[in-house]
Amino acid sequence: SQIDEQSDARFLNADNTIDSLFDECVYAIGAMLKLGYDPIKVFEEGLKEINDRTGAYDAQVGKWVKQPKKEDAYKANYVKARL
């Protein structure tokens, strides 16, 4: 499966990891098109939502910690991405 290939690839080298991640992107893009959505517009909407978030990297937990949701936070509108 893609997940197994990706997990195994991470232990081998970066090129295999990138290849596995690219395969997942191709699959996702194809699925979006089959569902009647423009993948570029889907990504644009999703990135607007992500870029509207606030937070900071917390070294103690080793990850990005999101601040509580703002009332006026941007929510991706995937209807805009329909073909």
Coordinates of C-alpha atoms in Angstrom, one line a residue:
S1 CA 0.0 0.0 0.0
Q2 CA 1.0 3.6 -0.3
I3 CA 1.3 4.0 3.4
D4 CA 3.7 1.0 3.7
E5 CA 5.7 2.2 0.8
Q6 CA 6.0 5.7 2.3
S7 CA 6.9 4.3 5.8
D8 CA 9.6 2.0 4.3
A9 CA 10.9 4.8 2.0
R10 CA 11.6 7.1 4.9
F11 CA 14.2 4.7 6.2
L12 CA 15.9 4.3 2.8
N13 CA 16.5 7.8 1.4
A14 CA 14.8 11.1 0.6
D15 CA 14.3 10.4 -3.1
N16 CA 12.1 7.4 -2.3
T17 CA 10.2 9.4 0.3
I18 CA 9.6 12.2 -2.3
D19 CA 8.6 9.6 -4.9
S20 CA 6.1 8.1 -2.5
L21 CA 4.6 11.5 -1.5
F22 CA 4.4 12.4 -5.2
D23 CA 2.4 9.2 -5.9
E24 CA 0.0 10.2 -3.2
C25 CA -0.4 13.7 -4.7
V26 CA -1.2 12.2 -8.1
Y27 CA -3.8 9.9 -6.6
A28 CA -5.4 12.8 -4.7
I29 CA -5.4 15.1 -7.7
G30 CA -7.1 12.4 -9.8
A31 CA -9.7 11.8 -7.1
M32 CA -10.5 15.5 -6.9
L33 CA -10.9 15.7 -10.7
K34 CA -13.2 12.6 -10.7
L35 CA -15.3 14.3 -8.0
G36 CA -15.6 17.3 -10.2
Y37 CA -13.2 19.7 -8.4
D38 CA -10.3 21.8 -9.7
P39 CA -7.3 20.6 -7.7
I40 CA -5.5 24.0 -8.0
K41 CA -8.5 25.8 -6.6
V42 CA -8.9 23.1 -3.9
F43 CA -5.3 23.8 -2.8
E44 CA -5.8 27.5 -2.9
E45 CA -8.8 27.3 -0.6
G46 CA -7.1 25.0 1.8
L47 CA -4.0 27.1 1.9
K48 CA -6.1 30.2 2.7
E49 CA -7.5 28.4 5.7
I50 CA -4.1 27.2 6.9
N51 CA -2.5 30.6 6.4
D52 CA -5.2 32.2 8.5
R53 CA -4.4 30.1 11.5
T54 CA -2.2 31.4 14.3
G55 CA 0.1 29.6 16.6
A56 CA 3.8 28.9 17.3
Y57 CA 6.3 26.1 17.3
D58 CA 6.6 24.7 20.8
A59 CA 10.0 23.2 21.3
Q60 CA 8.9 21.4 24.4
V61 CA 6.4 19.3 22.6
G62 CA 8.3 19.3 19.3
K63 CA 5.4 20.6 17.1
W64 CA 3.3 23.5 15.9
V65 CA 0.6 24.4 18.5
K66 CA -2.4 26.2 17.1
Q67 CA -4.0 29.0 19.0
P68 CA -7.7 28.6 19.8
K69 CA -9.9 29.2 16.7
K70 CA -10.8 32.8 15.9
E71 CA -14.4 33.5 15.5
D72 CA -13.7 35.1 12.1
A73 CA -11.2 32.5 11.0
Y74 CA -11.2 31.7 7.2
K75 CA -13.0 28.4 6.4
A76 CA -12.1 26.8 3.1
N77 CA -15.0 27.1 0.7
Y78 CA -14.5 24.1 -1.7
V79 CA -17.7 25.0 -3.6
K80 CA -15.5 27.6 -5.3
A81 CA -13.3 24.7 -6.6
R82 CA -16.1 22.9 -8.4
L83 CA -15.6 22.5 -12.1

